[in-house]
PDB file of C-alpha atoms in Angstrom:
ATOM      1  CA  UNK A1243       0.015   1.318 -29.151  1.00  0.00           C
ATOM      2  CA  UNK A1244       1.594  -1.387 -26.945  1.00  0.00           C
ATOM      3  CA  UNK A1245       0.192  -2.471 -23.264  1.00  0.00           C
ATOM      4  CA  UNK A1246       2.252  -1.302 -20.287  1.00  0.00           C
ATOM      5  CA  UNK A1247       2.806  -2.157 -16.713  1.00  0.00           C
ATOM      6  CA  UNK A1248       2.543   0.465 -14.657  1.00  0.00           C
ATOM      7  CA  UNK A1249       3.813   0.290 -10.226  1.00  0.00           C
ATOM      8  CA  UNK A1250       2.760   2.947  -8.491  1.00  0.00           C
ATOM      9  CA  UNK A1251       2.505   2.693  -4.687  1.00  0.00           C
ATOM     10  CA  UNK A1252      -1.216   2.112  -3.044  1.00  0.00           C
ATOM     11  CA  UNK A1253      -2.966   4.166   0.158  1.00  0.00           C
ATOM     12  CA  UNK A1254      -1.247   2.021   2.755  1.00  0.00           C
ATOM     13  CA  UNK A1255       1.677   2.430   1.166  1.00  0.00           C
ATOM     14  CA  UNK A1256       2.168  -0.747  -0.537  1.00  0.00           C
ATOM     15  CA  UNK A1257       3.579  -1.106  -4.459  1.00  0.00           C
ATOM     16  CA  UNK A1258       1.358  -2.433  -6.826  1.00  0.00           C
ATOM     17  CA  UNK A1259       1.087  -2.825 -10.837  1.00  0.00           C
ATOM     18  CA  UNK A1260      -1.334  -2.741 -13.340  1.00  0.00           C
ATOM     19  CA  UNK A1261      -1.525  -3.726 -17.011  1.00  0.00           C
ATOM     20  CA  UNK A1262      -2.882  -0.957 -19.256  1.00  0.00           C
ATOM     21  CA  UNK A1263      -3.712  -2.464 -22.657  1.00  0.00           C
ATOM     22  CA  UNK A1264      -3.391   0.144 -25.560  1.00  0.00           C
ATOM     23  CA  UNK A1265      -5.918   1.761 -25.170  1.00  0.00           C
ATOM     24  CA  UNK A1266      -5.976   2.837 -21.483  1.00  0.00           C
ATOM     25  CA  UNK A1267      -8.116   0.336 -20.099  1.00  0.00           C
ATOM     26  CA  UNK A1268      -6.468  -1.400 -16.883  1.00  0.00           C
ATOM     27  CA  UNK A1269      -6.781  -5.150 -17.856  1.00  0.00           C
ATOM     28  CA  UNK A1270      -5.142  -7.045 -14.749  1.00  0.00           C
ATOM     29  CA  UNK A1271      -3.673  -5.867 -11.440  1.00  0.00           C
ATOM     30  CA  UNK A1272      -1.486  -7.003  -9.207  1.00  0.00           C
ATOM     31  CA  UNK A1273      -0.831  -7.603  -5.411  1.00  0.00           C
ATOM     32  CA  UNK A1274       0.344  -5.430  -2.806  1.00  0.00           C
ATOM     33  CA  UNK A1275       4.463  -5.741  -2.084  1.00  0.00           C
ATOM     34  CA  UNK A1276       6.113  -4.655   0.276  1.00  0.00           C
ATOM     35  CA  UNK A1277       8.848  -3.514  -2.144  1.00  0.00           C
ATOM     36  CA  UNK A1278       9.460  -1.911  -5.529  1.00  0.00           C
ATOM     37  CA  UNK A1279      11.687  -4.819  -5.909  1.00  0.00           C
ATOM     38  CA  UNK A1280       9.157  -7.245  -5.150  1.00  0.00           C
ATOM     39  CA  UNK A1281       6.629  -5.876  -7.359  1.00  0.00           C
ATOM     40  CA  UNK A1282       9.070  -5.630 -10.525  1.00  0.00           C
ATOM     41  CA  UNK A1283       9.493  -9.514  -9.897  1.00  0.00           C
ATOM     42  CA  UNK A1284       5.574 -10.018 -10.020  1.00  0.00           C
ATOM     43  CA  UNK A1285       5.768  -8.209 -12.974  1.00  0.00           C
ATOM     44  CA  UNK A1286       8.127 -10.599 -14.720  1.00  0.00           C
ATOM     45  CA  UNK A1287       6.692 -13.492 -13.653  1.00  0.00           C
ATOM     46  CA  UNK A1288       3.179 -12.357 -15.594  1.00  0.00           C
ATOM     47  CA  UNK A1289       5.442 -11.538 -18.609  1.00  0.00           C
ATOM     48  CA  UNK A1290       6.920 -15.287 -18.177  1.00  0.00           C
ATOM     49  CA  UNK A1291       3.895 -16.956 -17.226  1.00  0.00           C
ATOM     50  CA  UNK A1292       1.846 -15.305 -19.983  1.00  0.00           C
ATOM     51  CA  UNK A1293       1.941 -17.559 -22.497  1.00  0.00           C
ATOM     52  CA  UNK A1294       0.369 -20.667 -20.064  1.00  0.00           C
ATOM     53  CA  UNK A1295      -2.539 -22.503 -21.472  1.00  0.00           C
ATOM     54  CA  UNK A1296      -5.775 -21.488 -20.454  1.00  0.00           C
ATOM     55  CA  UNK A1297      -8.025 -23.955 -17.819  1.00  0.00           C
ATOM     56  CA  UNK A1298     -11.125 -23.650 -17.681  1.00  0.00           C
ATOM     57  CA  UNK A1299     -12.543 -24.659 -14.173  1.00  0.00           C
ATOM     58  CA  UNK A1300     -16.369 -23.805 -15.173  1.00  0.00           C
ATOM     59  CA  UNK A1301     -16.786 -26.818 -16.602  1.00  0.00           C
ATOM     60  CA  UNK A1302     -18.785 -29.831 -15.279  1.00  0.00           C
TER      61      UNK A1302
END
């Protein structure tokens, strides 16, 4: 089964998202918006941004 994003809407009211991987397990999270609107954008810009090569700023 395929990830998901889900947006639900946090205690103070906020909308947020999550990426579920297949299966279940909650794998990133987003930020609170202040709109549905704004969330579905962070959402695409993961989906766009996704594919960005890793850096790895633990190194000396």
């Amino acid at each position: 089964m395929a990830g998901k994003f889900e947006v639900y809407k946090d205690s103070a009211g906020g909308f947020r998202f999550r990426l579920k991987a297949g299966n279940g397990e909650v794998i990133a999270t987003g930020e609170s918006y202040t709109t549905k609107s704004a969330a579905l954008k962070g959402i695409e810009s993961v989906k766009t941004n996704a594919g960005s090569d890793v850096v790895d700023l633990t190194s000396s």
